[in-house]
Amino acid sequence: MYVPKESQPKQGGTKDTGRSKDGKRKIVAQNKKARHDYAIIDTYEAGIVLTGTEVKSLRQGRASLADGFVQIDGNEAWLHNAHIPEYFQGTWTNHSVRRKRKLLLHREEIDKLESKSQETGHTIVPLAVYFKDGRAKAEIALARGKKEFDKRQTLREKQDRRESDRAIAAAKRKQRGE
């Protein structure tokens, strides 16, 4: 008996949700220093143009965004100073460690980032590199530099929030114990 293809059950039994199989993105590298040094205004997800050995090195979880920044040049976004180490089993085709890499964004996003980044005190920083559905992506952010007192204020708020969470947890434990 013939059964039309659309009424047949899908193989594998998983529902296609647009995410990886476990429902999360596999983070390779994060730039924690950027969240400390900058006030994040807006974030974007961009694809990255990579060579084969760069992808293999990223799949091993080896990358650093500590000194990275994004620059708009000729209506294209470029990721500079992102450190992706050479692939151990690569041959003469291995990549340059700190080469600039093209970011894939929509034209409207590039235009918006370019106009905002030209304002005083604004910059574009990479926040994370990760795999989503098997493709390498970069999370970039339009950010404004923090002053020293802003950094201290952020740390103080974080510490206050942590202390209040501890006090609430202790009160709950005490209440359950009695």
PDB file of C-alpha atoms in Angstrom:
ATOM      1  CA  MET A   1       0.000   0.000   0.000  1.00  0.00           C
ATOM      2  CA  TYR A   2       1.344   3.455  -0.936  1.00  0.00           C
ATOM      3  CA  VAL A   3       1.517   6.070   1.825  1.00  0.00           C
ATOM      4  CA  PRO A   4       2.267   9.684   0.856  1.00  0.00           C
ATOM      5  CA  LYS A   5       5.617  10.909   2.172  1.00  0.00           C
ATOM      6  CA  GLU A   6       4.192  13.789   4.229  1.00  0.00           C
ATOM      7  CA  SER A   7       1.995  11.428   6.259  1.00  0.00           C
ATOM      8  CA  GLN A   8       4.870   9.049   7.069  1.00  0.00           C
ATOM      9  CA  PRO A   9       6.503   9.447  10.467  1.00  0.00           C
ATOM     10  CA  LYS A  10       9.877  11.174  10.445  1.00  0.00           C
ATOM     11  CA  GLN A  11      13.006   9.158  11.104  1.00  0.00           C
ATOM     12  CA  GLY A  12      14.779   9.730  14.403  1.00  0.00           C
ATOM     13  CA  GLY A  13      11.719  10.872  16.318  1.00  0.00           C
ATOM     14  CA  THR A  14      13.058  14.345  17.085  1.00  0.00           C
ATOM     15  CA  LYS A  15      11.163  17.490  16.297  1.00  0.00           C
ATOM     16  CA  ASP A  16      12.990  20.105  14.219  1.00  0.00           C
ATOM     17  CA  THR A  17      13.031  23.187  16.433  1.00  0.00           C
ATOM     18  CA  GLY A  18      15.862  25.107  14.782  1.00  0.00           C
ATOM     19  CA  ARG A  19      18.234  24.341  17.643  1.00  0.00           C
ATOM     20  CA  SER A  20      20.888  21.704  18.112  1.00  0.00           C
ATOM     21  CA  LYS A  21      19.873  18.230  19.224  1.00  0.00           C
ATOM     22  CA  ASP A  22      20.117  19.028  22.926  1.00  0.00           C
ATOM     23  CA  GLY A  23      18.229  22.325  22.479  1.00  0.00           C
ATOM     24  CA  LYS A  24      21.244  24.491  23.301  1.00  0.00           C
ATOM     25  CA  ARG A  25      24.134  26.083  21.552  1.00  0.00           C
ATOM     26  CA  LYS A  26      27.602  24.636  22.109  1.00  0.00           C
ATOM     27  CA  ILE A  27      29.686  27.546  23.390  1.00  0.00           C
ATOM     28  CA  VAL A  28      33.344  27.431  22.364  1.00  0.00           C
ATOM     29  CA  ALA A  29      34.629  30.731  23.786  1.00  0.00           C
ATOM     30  CA  GLN A  30      33.240  33.652  25.770  1.00  0.00           C
ATOM     31  CA  ASN A  31      34.553  37.149  26.329  1.00  0.00           C
ATOM     32  CA  LYS A  32      33.779  37.771  30.003  1.00  0.00           C
ATOM     33  CA  LYS A  33      36.069  40.786  30.069  1.00  0.00           C
ATOM     34  CA  ALA A  34      33.846  42.559  27.523  1.00  0.00           C
ATOM     35  CA  ARG A  35      30.805  42.303  29.804  1.00  0.00           C
ATOM     36  CA  HIS A  36      32.890  43.812  32.613  1.00  0.00           C
ATOM     37  CA  ASP A  37      34.485  46.614  30.588  1.00  0.00           C
ATOM     38  CA  TYR A  38      31.490  47.595  28.457  1.00  0.00           C
ATOM     39  CA  ALA A  39      27.809  48.341  28.919  1.00  0.00           C
ATOM     40  CA  ILE A  40      26.060  46.143  26.359  1.00  0.00           C
ATOM     41  CA  ILE A  41      23.492  48.087  24.335  1.00  0.00           C
ATOM     42  CA  ASP A  42      22.407  45.591  21.682  1.00  0.00           C
ATOM     43  CA  THR A  43      23.472  42.071  20.659  1.00  0.00           C
ATOM     44  CA  TYR A  44      23.558  40.387  17.257  1.00  0.00           C
ATOM     45  CA  GLU A  45      24.181  36.857  16.009  1.00  0.00           C
ATOM     46  CA  ALA A  46      26.533  36.634  13.037  1.00  0.00           C
ATOM     47  CA  GLY A  47      27.876  33.776  10.990  1.00  0.00           C
ATOM     48  CA  ILE A  48      31.643  33.480  10.614  1.00  0.00           C
ATOM     49  CA  VAL A  49      33.528  32.654   7.412  1.00  0.00           C
ATOM     50  CA  LEU A  50      36.123  30.051   8.460  1.00  0.00           C
ATOM     51  CA  THR A  51      38.561  27.648   6.849  1.00  0.00           C
ATOM     52  CA  GLY A  52      38.431  23.898   7.504  1.00  0.00           C
ATOM     53  CA  THR A  53      41.241  23.812  10.057  1.00  0.00           C
ATOM     54  CA  GLU A  54      39.675  26.705  11.977  1.00  0.00           C
ATOM     55  CA  VAL A  55      36.410  24.788  12.281  1.00  0.00           C
ATOM     56  CA  LYS A  56      38.245  21.677  13.494  1.00  0.00           C
ATOM     57  CA  SER A  57      40.153  23.715  16.051  1.00  0.00           C
ATOM     58  CA  LEU A  58      36.900  25.320  17.266  1.00  0.00           C
ATOM     59  CA  ARG A  59      35.242  21.901  17.552  1.00  0.00           C
ATOM     60  CA  GLN A  60      38.043  20.960  19.959  1.00  0.00           C
ATOM     61  CA  GLY A  61      36.962  23.952  22.074  1.00  0.00           C
ATOM     62  CA  ARG A  62      40.040  26.050  21.451  1.00  0.00           C
ATOM     63  CA  ALA A  63      39.565  29.798  20.957  1.00  0.00           C
ATOM     64  CA  SER A  64      39.996  33.120  22.726  1.00  0.00           C
ATOM     65  CA  LEU A  65      38.165  36.403  22.232  1.00  0.00           C
ATOM     66  CA  ALA A  66      40.001  38.389  24.908  1.00  0.00           C
ATOM     67  CA  ASP A  67      41.547  40.950  22.531  1.00  0.00           C
ATOM     68  CA  GLY A  68      38.919  40.686  19.803  1.00  0.00           C
ATOM     69  CA  PHE A  69      36.980  43.530  18.248  1.00  0.00           C
ATOM     70  CA  VAL A  70      34.701  44.013  15.251  1.00  0.00           C
ATOM     71  CA  GLN A  71      35.296  46.629  12.590  1.00  0.00           C
ATOM     72  CA  ILE A  72      33.030  47.678   9.712  1.00  0.00           C
ATOM     73  CA  ASP A  73      35.096  48.098   6.546  1.00  0.00           C
ATOM     74  CA  GLY A  74      33.655  48.573   3.065  1.00  0.00           C
ATOM     75  CA  ASN A  75      30.113  47.565   4.068  1.00  0.00           C
ATOM     76  CA  GLU A  76      31.412  44.316   5.574  1.00  0.00           C
ATOM     77  CA  ALA A  77      31.898  43.329   9.204  1.00  0.00           C
ATOM     78  CA  TRP A  78      35.280  41.852  10.164  1.00  0.00           C
ATOM     79  CA  LEU A  79      36.322  40.127  13.383  1.00  0.00           C
ATOM     80  CA  HIS A  80      39.877  41.120  14.327  1.00  0.00           C
ATOM     81  CA  ASN A  81      42.285  39.577  16.882  1.00  0.00           C
ATOM     82  CA  ALA A  82      40.182  36.513  17.686  1.00  0.00           C
ATOM     83  CA  HIS A  83      42.684  33.795  18.539  1.00  0.00           C
ATOM     84  CA  ILE A  84      41.903  30.386  17.031  1.00  0.00           C
ATOM     85  CA  PRO A  85      44.993  28.188  17.501  1.00  0.00           C
ATOM     86  CA  GLU A  86      46.333  26.018  14.707  1.00  0.00           C
ATOM     87  CA  TYR A  87      44.814  22.578  14.277  1.00  0.00           C
ATOM     88  CA  PHE A  88      47.325  19.971  15.517  1.00  0.00           C
ATOM     89  CA  GLN A  89      46.790  17.541  12.664  1.00  0.00           C
ATOM     90  CA  GLY A  90      46.657  20.282  10.035  1.00  0.00           C
ATOM     91  CA  THR A  91      49.324  20.329   7.354  1.00  0.00           C
ATOM     92  CA  TRP A  92      50.517  23.163   5.170  1.00  0.00           C
ATOM     93  CA  THR A  93      46.843  24.168   4.835  1.00  0.00           C
ATOM     94  CA  ASN A  94      46.725  25.365   8.449  1.00  0.00           C
ATOM     95  CA  HIS A  95      45.334  28.847   9.037  1.00  0.00           C
ATOM     96  CA  SER A  96      46.918  31.981  10.438  1.00  0.00           C
ATOM     97  CA  VAL A  97      46.144  32.231  14.150  1.00  0.00           C
ATOM     98  CA  ARG A  98      44.979  35.859  14.388  1.00  0.00           C
ATOM     99  CA  ARG A  99      43.763  36.587  10.859  1.00  0.00           C
ATOM    100  CA  LYS A 100      40.731  38.792  10.354  1.00  0.00           C
ATOM    101  CA  ARG A 101      37.527  36.836   9.731  1.00  0.00           C
ATOM    102  CA  LYS A 102      34.469  38.002   7.858  1.00  0.00           C
ATOM    103  CA  LEU A 103      31.176  38.135   9.756  1.00  0.00           C
ATOM    104  CA  LEU A 104      27.899  37.429   7.987  1.00  0.00           C
ATOM    105  CA  LEU A 105      25.178  39.939   8.861  1.00  0.00           C
ATOM    106  CA  HIS A 106      22.209  41.461   7.057  1.00  0.00           C
ATOM    107  CA  ARG A 107      22.798  44.779   5.301  1.00  0.00           C
ATOM    108  CA  GLU A 108      20.463  46.658   7.679  1.00  0.00           C
ATOM    109  CA  GLU A 109      22.339  45.295  10.703  1.00  0.00           C
ATOM    110  CA  ILE A 110      25.702  46.317   9.237  1.00  0.00           C
ATOM    111  CA  ASP A 111      24.418  49.818   8.441  1.00  0.00           C
ATOM    112  CA  LYS A 112      22.977  50.214  11.950  1.00  0.00           C
ATOM    113  CA  LEU A 113      26.189  48.967  13.593  1.00  0.00           C
ATOM    114  CA  GLU A 114      28.317  51.252  11.434  1.00  0.00           C
ATOM    115  CA  SER A 115      26.306  54.373  12.244  1.00  0.00           C
ATOM    116  CA  LYS A 116      26.146  53.598  15.985  1.00  0.00           C
ATOM    117  CA  SER A 117      29.826  52.647  16.277  1.00  0.00           C
ATOM    118  CA  GLN A 118      30.886  56.002  14.856  1.00  0.00           C
ATOM    119  CA  GLU A 119      29.294  57.742  17.842  1.00  0.00           C
ATOM    120  CA  THR A 120      31.698  58.689  20.612  1.00  0.00           C
ATOM    121  CA  GLY A 121      32.369  55.943  23.130  1.00  0.00           C
ATOM    122  CA  HIS A 122      30.651  53.144  21.183  1.00  0.00           C
ATOM    123  CA  THR A 123      32.355  50.035  19.861  1.00  0.00           C
ATOM    124  CA  ILE A 124      31.489  46.554  18.613  1.00  0.00           C
ATOM    125  CA  VAL A 125      32.860  43.651  20.654  1.00  0.00           C
ATOM    126  CA  PRO A 126      32.553  39.871  20.292  1.00  0.00           C
ATOM    127  CA  LEU A 127      30.859  38.219  23.278  1.00  0.00           C
ATOM    128  CA  ALA A 128      30.919  34.538  22.324  1.00  0.00           C
ATOM    129  CA  VAL A 129      31.719  32.019  19.609  1.00  0.00           C
ATOM    130  CA  TYR A 130      29.504  28.950  19.479  1.00  0.00           C
ATOM    131  CA  PHE A 131      28.053  26.261  17.247  1.00  0.00           C
ATOM    132  CA  LYS A 132      24.365  26.353  16.425  1.00  0.00           C
ATOM    133  CA  ASP A 133      22.977  23.599  14.202  1.00  0.00           C
ATOM    134  CA  GLY A 134      26.547  22.691  13.234  1.00  0.00           C
ATOM    135  CA  ARG A 135      27.434  26.181  12.046  1.00  0.00           C
ATOM    136  CA  ALA A 136      29.912  28.503  13.721  1.00  0.00           C
ATOM    137  CA  LYS A 137      28.293  31.698  14.982  1.00  0.00           C
ATOM    138  CA  ALA A 138      29.550  34.746  16.823  1.00  0.00           C
ATOM    139  CA  GLU A 139      27.536  36.813  19.264  1.00  0.00           C
ATOM    140  CA  ILE A 140      28.611  40.422  18.851  1.00  0.00           C
ATOM    141  CA  ALA A 141      27.421  43.454  20.757  1.00  0.00           C
ATOM    142  CA  LEU A 142      27.196  47.169  20.291  1.00  0.00           C
ATOM    143  CA  ALA A 143      28.715  48.449  23.519  1.00  0.00           C
ATOM    144  CA  ARG A 144      29.653  51.642  25.321  1.00  0.00           C
ATOM    145  CA  GLY A 145      32.801  51.748  27.420  1.00  0.00           C
ATOM    146  CA  LYS A 146      32.329  51.881  31.187  1.00  0.00           C
ATOM    147  CA  LYS A 147      34.163  54.285  33.413  1.00  0.00           C
ATOM    148  CA  GLU A 148      35.990  52.961  36.465  1.00  0.00           C
ATOM    149  CA  PHE A 149      33.206  54.000  38.864  1.00  0.00           C
ATOM    150  CA  ASP A 150      30.641  52.204  36.650  1.00  0.00           C
ATOM    151  CA  LYS A 151      32.657  48.992  36.962  1.00  0.00           C
ATOM    152  CA  ARG A 152      32.800  49.365  40.739  1.00  0.00           C
ATOM    153  CA  GLN A 153      29.064  50.032  40.861  1.00  0.00           C
ATOM    154  CA  THR A 154      28.363  46.890  38.810  1.00  0.00           C
ATOM    155  CA  LEU A 155      30.540  44.770  41.097  1.00  0.00           C
ATOM    156  CA  ARG A 156      28.825  46.252  44.159  1.00  0.00           C
ATOM    157  CA  GLU A 157      25.361  45.456  42.758  1.00  0.00           C
ATOM    158  CA  LYS A 158      26.464  41.921  41.917  1.00  0.00           C
ATOM    159  CA  GLN A 159      27.810  41.412  45.447  1.00  0.00           C
ATOM    160  CA  ASP A 160      24.631  42.846  47.028  1.00  0.00           C
ATOM    161  CA  ARG A 161      22.468  40.564  44.891  1.00  0.00           C
ATOM    162  CA  ARG A 162      24.575  37.551  45.912  1.00  0.00           C
ATOM    163  CA  GLU A 163      24.318  38.443  49.628  1.00  0.00           C
ATOM    164  CA  SER A 164      20.550  38.884  49.437  1.00  0.00           C
ATOM    165  CA  ASP A 165      20.197  35.522  47.650  1.00  0.00           C
ATOM    166  CA  ARG A 166      22.242  33.883  50.413  1.00  0.00           C
ATOM    167  CA  ALA A 167      20.111  35.503  53.125  1.00  0.00           C
ATOM    168  CA  ILE A 168      16.898  34.366  51.434  1.00  0.00           C
ATOM    169  CA  ALA A 169      18.226  30.821  51.036  1.00  0.00           C
ATOM    170  CA  ALA A 170      19.299  30.725  54.700  1.00  0.00           C
ATOM    171  CA  ALA A 171      15.862  31.942  55.796  1.00  0.00           C
ATOM    172  CA  LYS A 172      14.172  29.265  53.701  1.00  0.00           C
ATOM    173  CA  ARG A 173      16.435  26.560  55.146  1.00  0.00           C
ATOM    174  CA  LYS A 174      15.698  27.770  58.653  1.00  0.00           C
ATOM    175  CA  GLN A 175      11.955  27.812  57.960  1.00  0.00           C
ATOM    176  CA  ARG A 176      12.005  24.251  56.585  1.00  0.00           C
ATOM    177  CA  GLY A 177      14.040  23.039  59.546  1.00  0.00           C
ATOM    178  CA  GLU A 178      11.522  24.251  62.150  1.00  0.00           C
TER     179      GLU A 178
END
